[in-house]
Every structure is written in C-alpha cells, then in structure tokens.
Tab-separated table of C-alpha atoms and ligand atoms in Angstrom:
chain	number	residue	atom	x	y	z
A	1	UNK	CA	12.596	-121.943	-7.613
A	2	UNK	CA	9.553	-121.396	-5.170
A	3	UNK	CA	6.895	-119.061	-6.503
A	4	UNK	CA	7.307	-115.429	-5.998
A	5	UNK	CA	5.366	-113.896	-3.096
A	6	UNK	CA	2.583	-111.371	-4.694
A	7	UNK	CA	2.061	-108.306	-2.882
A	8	UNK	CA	-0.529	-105.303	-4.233
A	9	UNK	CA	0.658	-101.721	-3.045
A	10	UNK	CA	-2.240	-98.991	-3.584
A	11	UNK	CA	-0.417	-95.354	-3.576
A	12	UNK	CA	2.315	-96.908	-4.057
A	13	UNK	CA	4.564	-93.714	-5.107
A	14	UNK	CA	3.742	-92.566	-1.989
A	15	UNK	CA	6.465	-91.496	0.995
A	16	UNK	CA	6.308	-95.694	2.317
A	17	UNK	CA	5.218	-96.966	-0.424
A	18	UNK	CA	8.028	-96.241	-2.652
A	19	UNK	CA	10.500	-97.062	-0.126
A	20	UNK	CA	9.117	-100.672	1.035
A	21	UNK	CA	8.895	-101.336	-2.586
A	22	UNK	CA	12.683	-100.686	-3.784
A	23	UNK	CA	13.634	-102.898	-1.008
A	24	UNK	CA	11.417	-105.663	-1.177
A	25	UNK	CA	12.135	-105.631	-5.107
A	26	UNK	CA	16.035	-105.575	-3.593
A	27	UNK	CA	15.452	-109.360	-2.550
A	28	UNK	CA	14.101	-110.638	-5.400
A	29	UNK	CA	11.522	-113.021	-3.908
A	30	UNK	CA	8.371	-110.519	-4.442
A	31	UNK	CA	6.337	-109.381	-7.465
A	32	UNK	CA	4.849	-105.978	-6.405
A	33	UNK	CA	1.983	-104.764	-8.061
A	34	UNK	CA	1.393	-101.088	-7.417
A	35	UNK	CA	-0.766	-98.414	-8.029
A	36	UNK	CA	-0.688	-94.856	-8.010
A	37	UNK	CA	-1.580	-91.760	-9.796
A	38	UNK	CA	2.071	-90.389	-10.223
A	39	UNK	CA	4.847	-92.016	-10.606
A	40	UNK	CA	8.052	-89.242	-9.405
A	41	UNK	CA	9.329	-91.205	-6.496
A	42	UNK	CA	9.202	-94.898	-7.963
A	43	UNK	CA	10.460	-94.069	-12.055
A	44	UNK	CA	13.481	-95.728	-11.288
A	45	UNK	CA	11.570	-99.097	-10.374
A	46	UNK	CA	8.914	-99.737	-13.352
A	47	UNK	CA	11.845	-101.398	-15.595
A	48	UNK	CA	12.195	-104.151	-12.884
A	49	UNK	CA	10.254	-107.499	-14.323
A	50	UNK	CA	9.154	-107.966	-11.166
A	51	UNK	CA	7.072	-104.714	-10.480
A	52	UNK	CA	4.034	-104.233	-12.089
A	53	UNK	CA	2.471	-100.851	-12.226
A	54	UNK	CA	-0.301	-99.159	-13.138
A	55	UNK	CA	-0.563	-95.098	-12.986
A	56	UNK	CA	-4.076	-93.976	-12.244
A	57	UNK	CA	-6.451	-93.025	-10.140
A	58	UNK	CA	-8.097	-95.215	-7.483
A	59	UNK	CA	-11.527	-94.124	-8.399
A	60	UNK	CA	-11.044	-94.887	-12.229
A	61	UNK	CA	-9.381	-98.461	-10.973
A	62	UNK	CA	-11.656	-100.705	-9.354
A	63	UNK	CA	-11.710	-103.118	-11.283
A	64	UNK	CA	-7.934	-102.995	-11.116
A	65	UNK	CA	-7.674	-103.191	-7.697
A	66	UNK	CA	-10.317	-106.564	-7.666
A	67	UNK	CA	-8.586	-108.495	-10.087
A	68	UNK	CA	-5.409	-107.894	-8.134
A	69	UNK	CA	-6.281	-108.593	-4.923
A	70	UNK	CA	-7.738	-111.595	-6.064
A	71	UNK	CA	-4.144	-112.392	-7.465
A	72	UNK	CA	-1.851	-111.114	-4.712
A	73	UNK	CA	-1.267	-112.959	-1.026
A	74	UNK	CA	-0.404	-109.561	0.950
A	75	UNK	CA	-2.536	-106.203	0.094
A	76	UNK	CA	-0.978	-103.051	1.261
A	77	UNK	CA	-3.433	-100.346	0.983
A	78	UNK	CA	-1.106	-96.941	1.672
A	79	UNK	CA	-3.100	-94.317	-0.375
A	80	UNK	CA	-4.144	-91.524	2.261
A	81	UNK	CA	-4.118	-87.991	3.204
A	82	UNK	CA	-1.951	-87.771	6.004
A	83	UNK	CA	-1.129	-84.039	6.300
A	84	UNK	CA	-2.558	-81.630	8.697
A	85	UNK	CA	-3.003	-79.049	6.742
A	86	UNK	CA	-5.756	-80.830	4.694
A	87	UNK	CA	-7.286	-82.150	7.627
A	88	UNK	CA	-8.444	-78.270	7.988
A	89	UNK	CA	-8.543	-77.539	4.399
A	90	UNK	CA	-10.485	-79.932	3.048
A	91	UNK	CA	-11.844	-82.641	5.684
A	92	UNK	CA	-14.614	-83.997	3.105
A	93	UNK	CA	-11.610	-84.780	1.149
A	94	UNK	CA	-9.546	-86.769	3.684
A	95	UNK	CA	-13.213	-88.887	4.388
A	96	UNK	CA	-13.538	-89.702	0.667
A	97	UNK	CA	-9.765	-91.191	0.792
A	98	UNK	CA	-8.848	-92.231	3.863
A	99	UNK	CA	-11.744	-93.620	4.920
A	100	UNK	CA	-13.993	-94.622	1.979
A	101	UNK	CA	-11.625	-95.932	-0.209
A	102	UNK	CA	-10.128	-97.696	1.751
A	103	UNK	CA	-12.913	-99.417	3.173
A	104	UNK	CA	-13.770	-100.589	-0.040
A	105	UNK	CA	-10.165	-102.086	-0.247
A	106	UNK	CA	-10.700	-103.808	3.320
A	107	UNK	CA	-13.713	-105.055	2.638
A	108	UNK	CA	-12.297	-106.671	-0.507
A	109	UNK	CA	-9.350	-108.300	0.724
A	110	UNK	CA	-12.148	-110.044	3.498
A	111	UNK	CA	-14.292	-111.205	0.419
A	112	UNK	CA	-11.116	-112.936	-1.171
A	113	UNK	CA	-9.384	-113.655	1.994
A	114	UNK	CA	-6.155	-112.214	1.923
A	115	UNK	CA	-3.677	-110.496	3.967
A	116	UNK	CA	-4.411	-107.184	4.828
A	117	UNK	CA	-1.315	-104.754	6.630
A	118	UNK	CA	-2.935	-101.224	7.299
A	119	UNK	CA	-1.206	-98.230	8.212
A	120	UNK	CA	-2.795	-96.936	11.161
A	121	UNK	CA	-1.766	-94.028	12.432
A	122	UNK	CA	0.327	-92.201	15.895
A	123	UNK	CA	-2.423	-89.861	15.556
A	124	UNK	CA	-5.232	-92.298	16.983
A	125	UNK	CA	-3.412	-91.471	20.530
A	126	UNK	CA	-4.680	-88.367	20.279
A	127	UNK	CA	-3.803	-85.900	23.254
A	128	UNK	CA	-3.144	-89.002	25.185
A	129	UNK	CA	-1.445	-87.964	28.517
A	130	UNK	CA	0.723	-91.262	29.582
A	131	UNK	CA	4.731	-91.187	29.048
A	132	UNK	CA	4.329	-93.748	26.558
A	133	UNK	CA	1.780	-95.214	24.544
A	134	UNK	CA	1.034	-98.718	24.205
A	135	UNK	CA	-0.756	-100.004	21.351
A	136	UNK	CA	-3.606	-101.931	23.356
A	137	UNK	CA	-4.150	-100.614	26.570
A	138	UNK	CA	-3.485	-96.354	25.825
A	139	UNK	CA	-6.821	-94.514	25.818
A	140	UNK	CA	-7.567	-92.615	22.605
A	141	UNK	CA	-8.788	-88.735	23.378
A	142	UNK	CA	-9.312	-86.621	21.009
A	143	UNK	CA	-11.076	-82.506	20.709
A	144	UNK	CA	-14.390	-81.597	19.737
A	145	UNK	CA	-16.082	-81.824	16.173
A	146	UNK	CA	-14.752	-78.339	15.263
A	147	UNK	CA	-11.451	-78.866	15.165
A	148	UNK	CA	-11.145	-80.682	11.818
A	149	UNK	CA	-7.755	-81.691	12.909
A	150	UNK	CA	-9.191	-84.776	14.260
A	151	UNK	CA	-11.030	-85.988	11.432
A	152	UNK	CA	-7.965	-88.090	10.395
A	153	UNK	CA	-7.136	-89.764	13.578
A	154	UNK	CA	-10.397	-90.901	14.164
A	155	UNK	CA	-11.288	-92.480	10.947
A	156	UNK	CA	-8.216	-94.018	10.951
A	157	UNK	CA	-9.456	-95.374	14.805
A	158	UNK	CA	-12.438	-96.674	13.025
A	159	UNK	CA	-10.880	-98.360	10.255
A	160	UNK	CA	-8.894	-100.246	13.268
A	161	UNK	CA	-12.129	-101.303	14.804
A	162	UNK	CA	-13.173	-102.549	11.720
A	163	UNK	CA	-10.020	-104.348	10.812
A	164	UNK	CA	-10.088	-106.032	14.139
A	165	UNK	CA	-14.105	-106.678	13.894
A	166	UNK	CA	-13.662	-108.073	10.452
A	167	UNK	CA	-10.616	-110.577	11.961
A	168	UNK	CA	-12.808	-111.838	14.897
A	169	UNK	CA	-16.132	-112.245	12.889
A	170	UNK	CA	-15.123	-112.673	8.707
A	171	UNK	CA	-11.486	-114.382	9.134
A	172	UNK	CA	-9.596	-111.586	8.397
A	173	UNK	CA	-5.786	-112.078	8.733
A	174	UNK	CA	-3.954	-108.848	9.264
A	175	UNK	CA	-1.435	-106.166	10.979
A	176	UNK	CA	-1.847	-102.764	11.589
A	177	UNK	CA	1.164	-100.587	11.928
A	178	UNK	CA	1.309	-96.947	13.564
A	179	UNK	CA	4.284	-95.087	12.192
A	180	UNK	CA	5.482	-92.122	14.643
A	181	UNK	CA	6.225	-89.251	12.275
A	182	UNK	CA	8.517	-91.534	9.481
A	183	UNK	CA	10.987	-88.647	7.969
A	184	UNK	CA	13.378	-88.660	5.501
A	185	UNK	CA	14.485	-87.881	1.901
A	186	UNK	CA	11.526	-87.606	-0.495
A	187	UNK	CA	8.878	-87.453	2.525
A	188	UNK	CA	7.169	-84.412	1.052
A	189	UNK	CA	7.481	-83.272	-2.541
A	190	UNK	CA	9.437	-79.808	-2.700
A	191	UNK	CA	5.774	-78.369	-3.848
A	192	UNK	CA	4.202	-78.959	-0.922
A	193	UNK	CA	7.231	-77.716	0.839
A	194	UNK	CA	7.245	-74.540	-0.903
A	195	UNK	CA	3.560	-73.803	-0.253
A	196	UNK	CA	3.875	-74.697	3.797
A	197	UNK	CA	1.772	-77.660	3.543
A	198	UNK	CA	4.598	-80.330	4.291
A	199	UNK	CA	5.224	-82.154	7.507
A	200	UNK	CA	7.410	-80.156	9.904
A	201	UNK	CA	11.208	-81.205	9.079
A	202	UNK	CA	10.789	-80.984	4.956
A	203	UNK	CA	8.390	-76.981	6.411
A	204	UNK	CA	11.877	-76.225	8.074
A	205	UNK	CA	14.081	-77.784	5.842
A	206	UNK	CA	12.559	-76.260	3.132
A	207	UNK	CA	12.292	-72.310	4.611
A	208	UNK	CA	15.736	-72.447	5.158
A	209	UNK	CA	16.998	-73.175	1.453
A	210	UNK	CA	13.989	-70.574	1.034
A	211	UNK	CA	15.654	-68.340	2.939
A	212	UNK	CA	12.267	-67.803	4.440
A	213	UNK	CA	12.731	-68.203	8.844
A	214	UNK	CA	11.415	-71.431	10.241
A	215	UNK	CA	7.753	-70.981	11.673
A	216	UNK	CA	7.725	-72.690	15.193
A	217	UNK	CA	3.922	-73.334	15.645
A	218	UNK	CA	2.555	-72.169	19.166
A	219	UNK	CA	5.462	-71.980	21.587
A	220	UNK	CA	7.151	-74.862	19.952
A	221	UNK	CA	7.009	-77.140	23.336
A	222	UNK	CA	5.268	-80.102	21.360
A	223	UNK	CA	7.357	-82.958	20.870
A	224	UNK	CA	7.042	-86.232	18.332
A	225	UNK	CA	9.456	-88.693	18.059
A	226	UNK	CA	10.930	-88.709	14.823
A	227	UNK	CA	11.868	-92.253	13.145
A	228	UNK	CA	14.046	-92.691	10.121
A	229	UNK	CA	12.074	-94.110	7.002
A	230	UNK	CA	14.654	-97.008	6.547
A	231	UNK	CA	14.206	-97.958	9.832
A	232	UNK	CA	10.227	-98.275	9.537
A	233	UNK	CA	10.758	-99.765	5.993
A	234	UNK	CA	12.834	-102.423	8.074
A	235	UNK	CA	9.945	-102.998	10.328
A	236	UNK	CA	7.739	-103.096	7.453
A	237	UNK	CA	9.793	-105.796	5.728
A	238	UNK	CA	10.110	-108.124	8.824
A	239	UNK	CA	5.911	-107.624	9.220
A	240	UNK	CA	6.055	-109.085	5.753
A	241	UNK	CA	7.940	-112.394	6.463
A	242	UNK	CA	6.289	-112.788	9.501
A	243	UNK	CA	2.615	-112.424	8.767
A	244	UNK	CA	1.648	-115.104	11.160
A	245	UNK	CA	3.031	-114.093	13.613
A	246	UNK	CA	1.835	-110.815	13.253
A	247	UNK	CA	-1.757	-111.390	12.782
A	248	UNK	CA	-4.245	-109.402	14.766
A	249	UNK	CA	-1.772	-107.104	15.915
A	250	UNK	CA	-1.318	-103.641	16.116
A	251	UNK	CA	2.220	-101.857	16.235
A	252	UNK	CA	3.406	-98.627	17.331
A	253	UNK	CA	6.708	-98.427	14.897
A	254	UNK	CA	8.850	-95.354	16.179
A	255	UNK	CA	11.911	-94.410	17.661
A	256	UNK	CA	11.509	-92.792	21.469
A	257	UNK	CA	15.220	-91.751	21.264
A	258	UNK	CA	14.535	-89.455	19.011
A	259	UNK	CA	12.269	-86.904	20.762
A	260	UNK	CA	12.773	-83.530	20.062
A	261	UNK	CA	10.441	-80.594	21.219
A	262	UNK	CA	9.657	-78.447	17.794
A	263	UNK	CA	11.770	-75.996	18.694
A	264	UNK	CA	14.505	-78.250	20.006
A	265	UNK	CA	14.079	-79.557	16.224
A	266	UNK	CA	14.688	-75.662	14.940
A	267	UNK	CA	17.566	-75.038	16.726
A	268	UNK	CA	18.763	-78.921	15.306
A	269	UNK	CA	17.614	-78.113	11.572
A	270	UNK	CA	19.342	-74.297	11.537
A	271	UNK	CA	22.923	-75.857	13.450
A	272	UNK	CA	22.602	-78.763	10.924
A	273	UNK	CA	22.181	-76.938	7.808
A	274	UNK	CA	24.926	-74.523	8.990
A	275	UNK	CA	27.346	-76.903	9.394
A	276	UNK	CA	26.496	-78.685	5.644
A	277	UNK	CA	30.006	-78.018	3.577
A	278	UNK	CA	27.617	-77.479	0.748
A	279	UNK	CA	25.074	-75.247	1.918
A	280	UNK	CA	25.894	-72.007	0.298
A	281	UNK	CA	27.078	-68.542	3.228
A	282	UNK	CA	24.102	-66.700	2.333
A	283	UNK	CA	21.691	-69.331	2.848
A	284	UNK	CA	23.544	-69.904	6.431
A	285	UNK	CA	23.815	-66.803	7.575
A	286	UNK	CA	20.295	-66.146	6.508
A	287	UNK	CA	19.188	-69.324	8.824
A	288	UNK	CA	16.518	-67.996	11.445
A	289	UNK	CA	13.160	-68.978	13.314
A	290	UNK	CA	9.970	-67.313	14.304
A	291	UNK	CA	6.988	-68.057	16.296
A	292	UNK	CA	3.463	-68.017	14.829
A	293	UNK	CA	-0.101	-69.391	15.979
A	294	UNK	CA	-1.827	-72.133	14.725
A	295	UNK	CA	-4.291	-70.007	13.285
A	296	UNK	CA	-2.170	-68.478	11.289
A	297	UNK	CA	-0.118	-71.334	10.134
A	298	UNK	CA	-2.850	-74.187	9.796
A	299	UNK	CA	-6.561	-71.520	10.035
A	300	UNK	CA	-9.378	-72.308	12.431
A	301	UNK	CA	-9.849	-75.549	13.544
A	302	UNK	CA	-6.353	-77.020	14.438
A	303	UNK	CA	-5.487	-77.920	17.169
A	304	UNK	CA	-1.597	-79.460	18.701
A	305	UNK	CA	-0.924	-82.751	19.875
A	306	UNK	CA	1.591	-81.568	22.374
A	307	UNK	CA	3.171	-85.326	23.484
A	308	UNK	CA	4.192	-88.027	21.699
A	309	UNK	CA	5.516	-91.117	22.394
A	310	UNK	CA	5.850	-94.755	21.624
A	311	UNK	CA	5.908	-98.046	23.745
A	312	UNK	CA	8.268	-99.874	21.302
A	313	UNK	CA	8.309	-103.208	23.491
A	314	UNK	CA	5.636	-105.397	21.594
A	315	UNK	CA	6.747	-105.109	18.375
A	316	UNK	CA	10.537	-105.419	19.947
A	317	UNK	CA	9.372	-108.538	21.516
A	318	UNK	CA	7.339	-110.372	18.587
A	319	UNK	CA	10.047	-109.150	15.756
A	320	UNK	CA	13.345	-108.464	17.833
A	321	UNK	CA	12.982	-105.093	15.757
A	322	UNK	CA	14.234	-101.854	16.931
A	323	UNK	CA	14.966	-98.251	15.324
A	324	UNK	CA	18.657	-97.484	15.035
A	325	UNK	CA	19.126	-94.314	13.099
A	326	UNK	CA	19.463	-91.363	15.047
A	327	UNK	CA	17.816	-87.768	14.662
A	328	UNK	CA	21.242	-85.913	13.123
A	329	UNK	CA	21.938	-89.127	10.995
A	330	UNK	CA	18.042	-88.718	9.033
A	331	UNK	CA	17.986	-84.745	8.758
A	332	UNK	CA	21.692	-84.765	7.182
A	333	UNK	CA	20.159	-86.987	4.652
A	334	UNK	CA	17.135	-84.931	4.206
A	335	UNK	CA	18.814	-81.682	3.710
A	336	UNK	CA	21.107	-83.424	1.271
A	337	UNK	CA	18.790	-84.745	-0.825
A	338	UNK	CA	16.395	-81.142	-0.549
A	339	UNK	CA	20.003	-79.281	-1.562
A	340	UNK	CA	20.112	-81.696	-4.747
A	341	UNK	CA	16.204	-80.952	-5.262
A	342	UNK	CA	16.708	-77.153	-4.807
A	343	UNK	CA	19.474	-77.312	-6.696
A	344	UNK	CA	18.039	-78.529	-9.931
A	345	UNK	CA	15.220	-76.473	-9.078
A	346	UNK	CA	17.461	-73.525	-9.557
A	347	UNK	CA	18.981	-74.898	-12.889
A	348	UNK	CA	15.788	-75.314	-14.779
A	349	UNK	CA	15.136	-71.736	-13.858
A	350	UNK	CA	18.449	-70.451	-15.653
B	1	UGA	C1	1.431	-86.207	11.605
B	1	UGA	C2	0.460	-86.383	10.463
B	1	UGA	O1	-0.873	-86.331	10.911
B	1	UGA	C3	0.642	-87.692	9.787
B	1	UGA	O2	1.665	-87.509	8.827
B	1	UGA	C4	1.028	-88.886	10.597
B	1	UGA	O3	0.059	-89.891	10.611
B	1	UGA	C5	1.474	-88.633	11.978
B	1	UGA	O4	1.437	-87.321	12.466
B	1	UGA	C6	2.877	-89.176	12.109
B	1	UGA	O5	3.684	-89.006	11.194
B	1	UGA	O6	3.178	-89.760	13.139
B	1	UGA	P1	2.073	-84.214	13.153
B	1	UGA	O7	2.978	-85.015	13.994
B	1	UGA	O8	1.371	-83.105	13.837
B	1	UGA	O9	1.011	-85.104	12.405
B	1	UGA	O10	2.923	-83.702	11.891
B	1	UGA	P2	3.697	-82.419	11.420
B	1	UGA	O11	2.882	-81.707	10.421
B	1	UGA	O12	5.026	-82.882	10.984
B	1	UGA	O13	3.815	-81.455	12.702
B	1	UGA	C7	4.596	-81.763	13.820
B	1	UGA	C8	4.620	-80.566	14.751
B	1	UGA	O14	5.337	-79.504	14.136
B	1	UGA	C9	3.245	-79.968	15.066
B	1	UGA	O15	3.248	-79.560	16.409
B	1	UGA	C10	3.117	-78.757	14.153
B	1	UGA	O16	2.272	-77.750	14.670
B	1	UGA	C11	4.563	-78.306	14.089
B	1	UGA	N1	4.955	-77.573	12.868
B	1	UGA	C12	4.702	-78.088	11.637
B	1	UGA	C13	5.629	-76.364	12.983
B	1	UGA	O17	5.884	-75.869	14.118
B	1	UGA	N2	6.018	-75.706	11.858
B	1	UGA	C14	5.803	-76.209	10.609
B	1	UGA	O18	6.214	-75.559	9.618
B	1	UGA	C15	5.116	-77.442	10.496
C-alpha cells in the first residue's frame, strides 16, 4: 500500500473546511490533520482513523501547527473572517486573523518547504468594472480607508503578493484559489443567521423561517455569482491531485451561470421556500421582502460590490473542471437542511 498523503487543515470545522475534509477522508488515500476551535460541523468525522484533530485555538497552538506542518505534504490554512459584517464591526479583528495568523502559517510552510493552497478571495476584484474577471490580468480597485469593508479584500491581495513573492524568491510551491460566494447547507451557523450577520442566502433563508421579511440591501441591483459548495469542494479536490500542475497559480473557482441580482435572489428564495412541501402555510404566506440601506443593515463604513463575475477558463483549461449545480438545485438544499435546523431548534424549546 503506498503511504497515505498528509494534509494539515487549520479551521478546519469551518464552511470548506469541513466539506473538503469528509470527501477527501471519502477516498481513503489522505490522513487529515485538522484544527479548529469547535468542532459542530465535522463531529461526525473525528472517529475516522484517518483524521486527526485537535480542538483549540490557533493562538494557544503553535507549536501544534509547527510540528504538523513539518509532518504533512499539503497545508491548507482556511481559518479566516470572511463576513462583511465584521469587516465593519471589528476590522482589528479580521487583521489579527486573516492576515497575521496566517502569515505566520505561510511563512512556516516556506521554512519547511511544503505545499501551501490559500484561499484567496472574489473580493480582491474589488469594484472591478470588466464583464468578467480574470485571475491575472483584472485590475484590483478598491474604496477609501474609511470604508472598513475593504480591509478584507486587501489583506487577502497582500497575502497573494506574498505567496507569489515567497514562490519566485524562497521556493515556495503553491495555489491560490478565489471562491465566488460558495453557498450551501451549513455555510453559516443558524446563530449568525438569527443575529443578521450571515452571508446573504442563509440572511434570507433564515428571515423567512423567522418570519421576519428579507432585507434587500440598497436597491438590490448587485449581483454575485453563486457556486454550489460541492462543486468548489470538487475543484478543491482535483487542486489536490494535481499540485504540480497547479503551482504558482491563482484560480477564480465560481459558477457565472449562476448570477442572480440580490433581489432576483429574493424573489428566487421566497418562490422556492413557497413551493417546499414541508415548509409550514404560515411561514409561506408570511414570505415577504423589504428594502433597507447599508447603513442600516451593515453601519458606517460599508460599502457594495455591485458586479461580480468570474473568468472560469484557466482553471477549465489546466483541470478540465467546471461548476455543474445550478442556483434552484443549492438553495433547495439549503432551505432543507435550515428547515431540519429550525426544526430542532423549535423542539429543544418545547
Ligand atoms: C463575500 C464575503 O466577503 C466573503 O464570504 C467571500 O470571500 C466573498 O464575498 C465570496 O463569497 O465570494 P459578499 O459577496 O458581499 O461578500 O457576501 P454577502 O454577505 O453574501 O452579500 C452579498 C450581497 O447581498 C451584498 O450585496 C449584500 O449587501 C447583500 N445582502 C446581504 C442583502 O441584501 N441582504 C442580506 O441580508 C445580506
């Protein structure tokens, strides 16, 4: 039998995290270690002999995180902030985590010369204005210093630069992926949904088993392309057997059939969720939207990206990958698994 591929996952109870590592622990050719301070979205793993896990805190880990990246081939580093609501809130926060941490990780994986795939981020295009963008020729812009908002995508720029600085001048091997807004079961814990900080579909997913109307932000014109978490795990996986082929790249991974205008994605959500046999009437009839500003949803210091949209063809190209789950096909399984959620919710209460 040929030794098992090692592969270190920081955060790895995250939304990508936990998904990439049920399926690479599906093919049995991988020992995973991961690390993360909870543990909800991966409990049905830790029994598998070939996942090791430790639940803690980065900051309390170090030493952890050495030892196994001296071990592992492939280092994963997925622990980060990546909600814009905290990019207002708490912006010191996001820096400590997004960008120190994890150039403490990078810098390790140079020293022992290992593998490094980063997440990068859609959000590094900025308020790019071309129809799509291409991962190395599009132009990042971004707003002024006051509008926290960009705090995120431009450490995560930096961290690029000094991914790709560290492969041209300290032999780093590595791949950078940009996911365009990955959605799907489990993407937000129902907490966050229930106090508005979740990404938009779990916000409108949730309001509507809330009973609470959707808030469109602004006039709901913005668009993203949403892409299926399977089908970026998919990506993901193929980056893994690939790594040489892969190295020194950057990918956009998204779908650009799915884009949907936030209110186009709404009117989807409320016709979706009325149409679910096991949505209960009152919840359906109770099924609305409303429009409120950014400073009101998000406070000072937000501001929209109002076009999004991927150039799919290198990563098409290099790993004859592309997205094939459509928009209805993820939010059905989103509201099913927030309706099973909700539902236990509900029983614990009784
Ligand atoms: C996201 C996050 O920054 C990251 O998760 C990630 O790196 C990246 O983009 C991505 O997933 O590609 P954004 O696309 O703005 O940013 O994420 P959402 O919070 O899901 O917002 C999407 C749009 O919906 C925004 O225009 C926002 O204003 C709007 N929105 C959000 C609403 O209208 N109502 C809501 O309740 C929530």
């Amino acid at each position: 039998m040929p030794e098992k591929k090692k592969i270190l996952i920081i955060g790895v109870n995250g939304f990508i995290g936990s998904y990439l590592t049920e399926k690479l622990l599906s093919f049995n050719e991988y020992e995973i270690y991961g690390l993360d301070r909870d543990s909800y979205r991966i409990a049905h793993l830790t029994d598998d002999s070939n996942f090791i896990f430790l639940q803690d805190d980065i900051i309390r880990s170090w030493d952890w995180i050495e030892n196994k990246i001296k071990k592992c081939d492939i280092i994963i580093p997925l622990a980060a902030i990546a909600m814009p609501k905290y990019y207002i809130e708490n912006p010191i926060k996001v820096f400590e985590i997004d960008f120190e941490y994890n150039l403490e990780i990078i810098k390790m994986v140079v020293k022992y010369g290992k593998y490094l795939i980063f997440p990068s981020t859609s959000e590094v295009y900025g308020k790019s204005n071309t129809d799509y963008f291409h991962e190395d020729t599009t132009d990042f812009v971004v707003g002024p210093i006051i509008n926290t908002r960009w705090i995120y995508s431009t450490i995560k720029q930096l961290l690029d630069r000094v991914i790709y600085s560290y492969s041209l001048h300290g032999g780093l091997k590595f791949c950078c992926f940009r996911p365009f807004n990955w959605i799907g079961p489990k993407l937000d814990s129902i907490e966050y949904a229930k106090t508005g900080c979740s990404r938009v579909t779990n916000s409108f997913l949730m309001n509507l088993l809330l009973k609470k109307p959707i808030k469109i932000v602004g006039d709901g014109r913005q668009g993203r392309c949403f892409t299926d978490i399977k089908d970026g795990v998919d990506c993901l996986i193929q980056i893994i057997m690939n790594t040489e082929m892969c190295n020194q790249q950057f990918f956009n991974i998204g779908n650009p059939d799915n884009y949907l205008t936030v209110y186009e994605l709404a009117i989807k959500c409320i016709e979706l969720f009325k149409k679910h046999p096991e949505i209960p009437k009152d919840l359906k009839q109770a099924a609305k939207f409303e429009f409120v500003s950014s400073d009101e949803y998000y406070g000072k210091g937000y501001e929209d990206i109002f076009y999004r949209k991927p150039s799919i063809d290198k990563v098409k190209a290099i790993l004859m990958w592309s997205p094939v789950i459509g928009i209805d096909k993820s939010l059905n399984n989103s509201i099913d698994y927030l309706f099973s959620e909700w539902n236990k919710m509900n029983d614990q209460k009784i």
